[in-house]
mmCIF file of C-alpha atoms in Angstrom:
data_model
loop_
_atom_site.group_PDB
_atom_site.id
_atom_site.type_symbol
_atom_site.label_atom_id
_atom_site.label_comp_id
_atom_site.label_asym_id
_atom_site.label_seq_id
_atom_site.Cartn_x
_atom_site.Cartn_y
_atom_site.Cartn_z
ATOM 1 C CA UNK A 533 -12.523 46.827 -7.422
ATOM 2 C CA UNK A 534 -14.323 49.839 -8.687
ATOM 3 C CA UNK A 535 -12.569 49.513 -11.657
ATOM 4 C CA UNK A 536 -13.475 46.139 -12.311
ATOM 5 C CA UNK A 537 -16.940 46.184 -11.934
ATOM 6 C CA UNK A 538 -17.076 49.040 -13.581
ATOM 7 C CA UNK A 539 -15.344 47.259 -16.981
ATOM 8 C CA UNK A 540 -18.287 44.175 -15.980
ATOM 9 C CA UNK A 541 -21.079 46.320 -16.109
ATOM 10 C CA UNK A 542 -19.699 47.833 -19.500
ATOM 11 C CA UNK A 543 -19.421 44.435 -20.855
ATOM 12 C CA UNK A 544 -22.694 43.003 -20.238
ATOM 13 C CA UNK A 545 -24.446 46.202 -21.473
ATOM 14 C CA UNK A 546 -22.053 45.779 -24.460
ATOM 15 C CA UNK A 547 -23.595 42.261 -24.704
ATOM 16 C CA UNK A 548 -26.961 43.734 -24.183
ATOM 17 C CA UNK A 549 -26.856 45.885 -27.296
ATOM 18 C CA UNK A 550 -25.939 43.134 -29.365
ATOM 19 C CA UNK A 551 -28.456 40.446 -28.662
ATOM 20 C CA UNK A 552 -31.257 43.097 -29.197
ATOM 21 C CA UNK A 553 -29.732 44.255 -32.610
ATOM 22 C CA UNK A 554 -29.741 40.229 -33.608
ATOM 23 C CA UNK A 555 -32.808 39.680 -35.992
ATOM 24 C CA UNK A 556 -34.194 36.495 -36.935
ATOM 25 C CA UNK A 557 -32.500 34.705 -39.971
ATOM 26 C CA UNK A 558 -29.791 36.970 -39.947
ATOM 27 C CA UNK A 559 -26.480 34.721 -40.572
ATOM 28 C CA UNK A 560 -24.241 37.978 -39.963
ATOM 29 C CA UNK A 561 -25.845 39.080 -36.603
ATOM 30 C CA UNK A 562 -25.961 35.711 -35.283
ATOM 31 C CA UNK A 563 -22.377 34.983 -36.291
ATOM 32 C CA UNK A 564 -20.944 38.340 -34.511
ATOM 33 C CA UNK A 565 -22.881 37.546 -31.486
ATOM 34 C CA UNK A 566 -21.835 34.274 -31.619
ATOM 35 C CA UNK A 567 -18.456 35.076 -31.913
ATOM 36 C CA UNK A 568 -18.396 37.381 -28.783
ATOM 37 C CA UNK A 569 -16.800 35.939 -25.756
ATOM 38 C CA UNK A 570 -18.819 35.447 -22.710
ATOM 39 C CA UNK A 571 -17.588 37.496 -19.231
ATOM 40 C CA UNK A 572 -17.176 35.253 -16.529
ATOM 41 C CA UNK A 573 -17.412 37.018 -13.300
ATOM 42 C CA UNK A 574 -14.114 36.289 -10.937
ATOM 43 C CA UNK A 575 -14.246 36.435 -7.050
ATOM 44 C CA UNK A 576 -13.653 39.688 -5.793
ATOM 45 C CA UNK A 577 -10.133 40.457 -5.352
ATOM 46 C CA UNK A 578 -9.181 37.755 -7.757
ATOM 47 C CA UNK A 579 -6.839 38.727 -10.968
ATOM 48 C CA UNK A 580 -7.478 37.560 -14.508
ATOM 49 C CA UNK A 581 -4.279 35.246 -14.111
ATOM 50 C CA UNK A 582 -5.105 33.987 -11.050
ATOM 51 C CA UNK A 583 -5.986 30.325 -10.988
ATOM 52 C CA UNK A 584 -7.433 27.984 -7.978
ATOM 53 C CA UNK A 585 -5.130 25.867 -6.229
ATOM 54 C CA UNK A 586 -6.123 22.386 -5.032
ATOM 55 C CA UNK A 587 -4.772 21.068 -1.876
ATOM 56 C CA UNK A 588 -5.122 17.226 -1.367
ATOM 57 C CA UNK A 589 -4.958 16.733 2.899
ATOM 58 C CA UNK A 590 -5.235 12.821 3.273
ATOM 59 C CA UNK A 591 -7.172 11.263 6.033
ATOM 60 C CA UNK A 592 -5.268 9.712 8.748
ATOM 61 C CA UNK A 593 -4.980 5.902 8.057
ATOM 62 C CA UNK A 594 -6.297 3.809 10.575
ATOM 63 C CA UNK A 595 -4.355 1.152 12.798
ATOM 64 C CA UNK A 596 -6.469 -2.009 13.522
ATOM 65 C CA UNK A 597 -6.468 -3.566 17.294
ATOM 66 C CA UNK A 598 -3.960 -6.589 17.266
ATOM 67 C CA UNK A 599 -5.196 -9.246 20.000
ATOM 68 C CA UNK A 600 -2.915 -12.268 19.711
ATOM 69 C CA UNK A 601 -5.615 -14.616 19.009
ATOM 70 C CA UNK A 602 -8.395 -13.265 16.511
ATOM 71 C CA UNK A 603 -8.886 -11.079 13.296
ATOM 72 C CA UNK A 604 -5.695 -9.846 11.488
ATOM 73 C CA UNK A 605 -2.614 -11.606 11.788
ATOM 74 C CA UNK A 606 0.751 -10.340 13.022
ATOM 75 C CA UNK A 607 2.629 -9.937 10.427
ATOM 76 C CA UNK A 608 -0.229 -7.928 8.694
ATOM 77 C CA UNK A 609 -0.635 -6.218 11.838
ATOM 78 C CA UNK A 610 2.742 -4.979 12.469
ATOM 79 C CA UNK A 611 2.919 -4.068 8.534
ATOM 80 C CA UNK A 612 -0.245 -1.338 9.170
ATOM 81 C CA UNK A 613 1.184 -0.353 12.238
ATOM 82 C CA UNK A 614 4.424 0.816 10.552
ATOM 83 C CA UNK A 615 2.722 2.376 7.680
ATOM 84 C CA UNK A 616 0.593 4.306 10.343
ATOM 85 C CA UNK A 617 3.596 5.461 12.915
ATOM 86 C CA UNK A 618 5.233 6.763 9.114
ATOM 87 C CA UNK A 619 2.501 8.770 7.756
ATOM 88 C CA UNK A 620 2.133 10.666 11.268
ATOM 89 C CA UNK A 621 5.891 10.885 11.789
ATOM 90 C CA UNK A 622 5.974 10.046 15.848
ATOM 91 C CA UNK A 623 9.061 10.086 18.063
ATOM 92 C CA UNK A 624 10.224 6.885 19.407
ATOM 93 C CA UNK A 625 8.076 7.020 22.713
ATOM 94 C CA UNK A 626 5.385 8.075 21.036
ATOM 95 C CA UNK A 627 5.724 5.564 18.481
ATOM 96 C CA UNK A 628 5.556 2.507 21.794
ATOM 97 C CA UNK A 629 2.748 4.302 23.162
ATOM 98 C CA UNK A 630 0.958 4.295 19.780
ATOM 99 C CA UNK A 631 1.484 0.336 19.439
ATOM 100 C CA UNK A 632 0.601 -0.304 23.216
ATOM 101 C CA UNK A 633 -2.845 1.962 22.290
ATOM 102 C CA UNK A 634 -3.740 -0.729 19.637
ATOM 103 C CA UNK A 635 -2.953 -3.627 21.822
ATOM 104 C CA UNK A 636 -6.010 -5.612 23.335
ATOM 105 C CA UNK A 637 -6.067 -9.129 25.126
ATOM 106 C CA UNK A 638 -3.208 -11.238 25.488
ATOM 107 C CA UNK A 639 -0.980 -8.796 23.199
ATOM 108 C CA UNK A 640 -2.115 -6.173 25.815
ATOM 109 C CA UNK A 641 -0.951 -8.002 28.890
ATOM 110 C CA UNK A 642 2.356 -9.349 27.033
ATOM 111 C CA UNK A 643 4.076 -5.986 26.177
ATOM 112 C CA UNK A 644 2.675 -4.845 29.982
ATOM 113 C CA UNK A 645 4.438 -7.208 31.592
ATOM 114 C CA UNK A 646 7.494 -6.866 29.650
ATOM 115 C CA UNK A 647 10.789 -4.629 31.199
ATOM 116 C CA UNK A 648 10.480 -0.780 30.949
ATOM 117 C CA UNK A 649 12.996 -0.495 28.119
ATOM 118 C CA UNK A 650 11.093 -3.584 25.762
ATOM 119 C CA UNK A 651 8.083 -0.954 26.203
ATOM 120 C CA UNK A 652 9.667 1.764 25.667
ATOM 121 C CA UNK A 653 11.256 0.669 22.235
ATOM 122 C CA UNK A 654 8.819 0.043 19.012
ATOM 123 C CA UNK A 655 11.287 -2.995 17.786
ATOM 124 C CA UNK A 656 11.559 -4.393 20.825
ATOM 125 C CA UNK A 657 7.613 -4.576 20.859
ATOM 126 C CA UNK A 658 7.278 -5.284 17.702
ATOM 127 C CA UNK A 659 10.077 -8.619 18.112
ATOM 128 C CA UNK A 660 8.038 -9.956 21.450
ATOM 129 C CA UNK A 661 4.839 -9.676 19.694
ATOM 130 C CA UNK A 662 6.054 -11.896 17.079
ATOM 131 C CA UNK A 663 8.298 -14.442 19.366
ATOM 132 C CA UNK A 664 4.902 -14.852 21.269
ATOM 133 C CA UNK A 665 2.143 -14.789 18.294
ATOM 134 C CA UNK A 666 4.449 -15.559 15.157
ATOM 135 C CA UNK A 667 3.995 -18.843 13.315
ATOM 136 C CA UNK A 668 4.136 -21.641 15.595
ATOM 137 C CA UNK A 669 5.852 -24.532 13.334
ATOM 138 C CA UNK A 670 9.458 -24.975 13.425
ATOM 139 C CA UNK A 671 11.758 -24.086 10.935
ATOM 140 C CA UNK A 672 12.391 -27.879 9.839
ATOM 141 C CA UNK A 673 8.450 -28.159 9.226
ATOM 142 C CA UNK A 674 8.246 -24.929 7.509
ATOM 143 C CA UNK A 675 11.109 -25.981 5.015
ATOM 144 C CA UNK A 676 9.273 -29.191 4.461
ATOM 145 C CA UNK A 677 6.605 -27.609 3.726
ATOM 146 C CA UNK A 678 7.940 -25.256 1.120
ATOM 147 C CA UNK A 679 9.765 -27.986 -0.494
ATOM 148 C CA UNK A 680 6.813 -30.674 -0.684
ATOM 149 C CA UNK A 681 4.568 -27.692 -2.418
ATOM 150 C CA UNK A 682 3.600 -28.528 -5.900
ATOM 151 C CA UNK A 683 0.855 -26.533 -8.413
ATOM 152 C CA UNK A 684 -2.442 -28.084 -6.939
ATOM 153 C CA UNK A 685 -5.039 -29.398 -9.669
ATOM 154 C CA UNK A 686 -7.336 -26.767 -10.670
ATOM 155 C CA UNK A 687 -4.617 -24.031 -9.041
ATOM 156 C CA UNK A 688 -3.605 -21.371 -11.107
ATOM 157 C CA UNK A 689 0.368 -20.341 -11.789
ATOM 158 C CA UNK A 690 -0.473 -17.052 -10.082
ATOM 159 C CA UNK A 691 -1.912 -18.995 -6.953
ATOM 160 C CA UNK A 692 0.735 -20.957 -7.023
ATOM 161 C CA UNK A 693 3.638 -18.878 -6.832
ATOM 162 C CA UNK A 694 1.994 -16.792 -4.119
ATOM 163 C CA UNK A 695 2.081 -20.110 -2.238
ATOM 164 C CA UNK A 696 5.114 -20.524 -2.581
ATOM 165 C CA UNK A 697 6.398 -16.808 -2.080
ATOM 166 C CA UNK A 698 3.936 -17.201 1.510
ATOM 167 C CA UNK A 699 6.236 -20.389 2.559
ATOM 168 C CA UNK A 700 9.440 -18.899 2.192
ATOM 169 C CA UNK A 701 8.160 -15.800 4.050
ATOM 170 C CA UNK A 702 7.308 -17.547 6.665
ATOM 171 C CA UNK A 703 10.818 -19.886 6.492
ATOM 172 C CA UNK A 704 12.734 -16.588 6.394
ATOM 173 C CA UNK A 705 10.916 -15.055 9.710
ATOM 174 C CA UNK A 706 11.183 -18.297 11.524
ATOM 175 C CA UNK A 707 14.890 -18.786 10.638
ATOM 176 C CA UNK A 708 17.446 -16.625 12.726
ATOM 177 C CA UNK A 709 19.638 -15.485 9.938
ATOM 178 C CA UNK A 710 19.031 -14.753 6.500
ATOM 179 C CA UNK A 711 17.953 -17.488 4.096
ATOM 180 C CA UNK A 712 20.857 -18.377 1.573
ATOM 181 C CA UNK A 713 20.340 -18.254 -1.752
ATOM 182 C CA UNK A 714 16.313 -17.625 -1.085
ATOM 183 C CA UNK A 715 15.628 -16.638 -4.454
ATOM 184 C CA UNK A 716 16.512 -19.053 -6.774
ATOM 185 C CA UNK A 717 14.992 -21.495 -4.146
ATOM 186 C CA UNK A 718 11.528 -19.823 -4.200
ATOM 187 C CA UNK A 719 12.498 -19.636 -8.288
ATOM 188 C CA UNK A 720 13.401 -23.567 -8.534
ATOM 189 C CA UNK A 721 10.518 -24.838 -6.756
ATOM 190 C CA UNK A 722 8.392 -23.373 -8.819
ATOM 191 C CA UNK A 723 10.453 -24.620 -12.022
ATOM 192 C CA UNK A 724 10.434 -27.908 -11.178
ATOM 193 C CA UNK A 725 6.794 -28.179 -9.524
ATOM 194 C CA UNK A 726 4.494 -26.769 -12.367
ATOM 195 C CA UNK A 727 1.853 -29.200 -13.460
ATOM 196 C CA UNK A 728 2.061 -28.375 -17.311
ATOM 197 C CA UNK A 729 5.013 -30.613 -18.193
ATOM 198 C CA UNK A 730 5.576 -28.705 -21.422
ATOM 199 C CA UNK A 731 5.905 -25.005 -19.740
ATOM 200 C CA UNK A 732 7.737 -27.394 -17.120
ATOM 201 C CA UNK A 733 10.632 -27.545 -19.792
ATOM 202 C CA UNK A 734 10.519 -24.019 -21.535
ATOM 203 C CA UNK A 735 11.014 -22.635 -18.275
ATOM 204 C CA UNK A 736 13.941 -25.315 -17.281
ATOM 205 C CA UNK A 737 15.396 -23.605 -20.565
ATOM 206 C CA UNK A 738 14.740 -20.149 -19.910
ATOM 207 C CA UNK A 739 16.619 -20.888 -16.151
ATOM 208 C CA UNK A 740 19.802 -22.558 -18.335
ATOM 209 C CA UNK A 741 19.807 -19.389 -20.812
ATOM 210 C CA UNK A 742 19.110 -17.008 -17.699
ATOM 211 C CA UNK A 743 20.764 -18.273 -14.934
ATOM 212 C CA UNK A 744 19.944 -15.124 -13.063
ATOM 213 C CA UNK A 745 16.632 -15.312 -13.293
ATOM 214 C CA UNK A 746 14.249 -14.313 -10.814
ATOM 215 C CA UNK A 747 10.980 -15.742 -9.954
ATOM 216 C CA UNK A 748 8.973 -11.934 -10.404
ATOM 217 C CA UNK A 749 10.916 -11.750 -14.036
#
């Protein structure tokens, strides 16, 4: 330490000396004091090679109250909740505890009620919440509905296909199994339901040259 501000002080006198022999209008002064590097004064104990380190500590994400009957909906519940139990890396039973916390109203009073090992397991809560406060339409109505969607007037193709994508979301979490062949039925519908007749037919095309095709691509 002595050492170092022992080479500061010698530097800024050195600086000193310089600025007072700079005269007016003289090119070569100016340029030599120009030319002479500034001393930036480091922290004390600090090294010329050391540099500062940044550390980035995110804030913990917040898990909404899910209720059963107002505000944000299950599925978009149950999404935060995961991303929440994740990001603060709980054990199992604290994980059920964590979900019960959050739980208000009818959702409250439907996992209390439940058997000791349904609240003791974060997928068992998770499936009761949704048999009890999922979508309420049958699977028949649901796949009606997807299949009687068409491109509304004044609806976009981005609005559309997010219509459609919702649908079949919601077919596929009604439906006990996996959907068959989901894809190219989310992909068809749109196909064949666009309201522009002539992008109707370049993308009939583009499905006959691409049979693979996804929706997304």
């Amino acid at each position: 330490l002595k050492e170092l501000v022992a080479q500061l002080k010698a530097d800024n006198e050195r600086l000193h000396q310089e600025q007072a022999l700079a005269l007016p209008g003289s090119s070569t002064t100016a340029s030599s004091v120009s030319d002479a590097e500034p001393v930036t004064p480091q922290p004390v104990g600090a090294s010329a090679s050391h540099s500062e380190r940044f550390v980035f500590v995110p804030r913990d994400r917040k898990c909404p109250k899910f209720n059963g009957r107002s505000g944000i909906g299950i599925n978009e519940w149950i999404e935060g909740a995961q991303a929440c139990i994740r990001a603060r890396y709980l054990s199992v039973s604290d994980q059920a505890f964590f979900l019960f916390d959050h739980l208000e109203g009818k959702a409250r009073e439907e996992i209390r009620y439940r058997s000791e090992v349904e609240r003791r397991d974060p997928d068992k809560i998770f499936l009761a919440l949704r048999e009890v406060f999922g979508c309420s339409q049958s699977h028949v109505a649901l796949q009606e509905a997807f299949f009687s969607r068409r491109q509304l007037e004044g609806e976009s193709l981005l609005e559309f296909s997010l219509a459609l994508m919702g649908l079949m979301e919601k077919v596929k979490q009604r439906f006990s199994g996996a959907v068959p062949n989901a894809p190219v039925l989310l992909r068809d519908q749109f196909v064949e339901h666009v309201s522009d007749n002539a992008l109707r037919r370049e993308l009939k095309q583009l499905v006959r040259r691409q049979p693979t095709a996804t929706l997304l691509e």
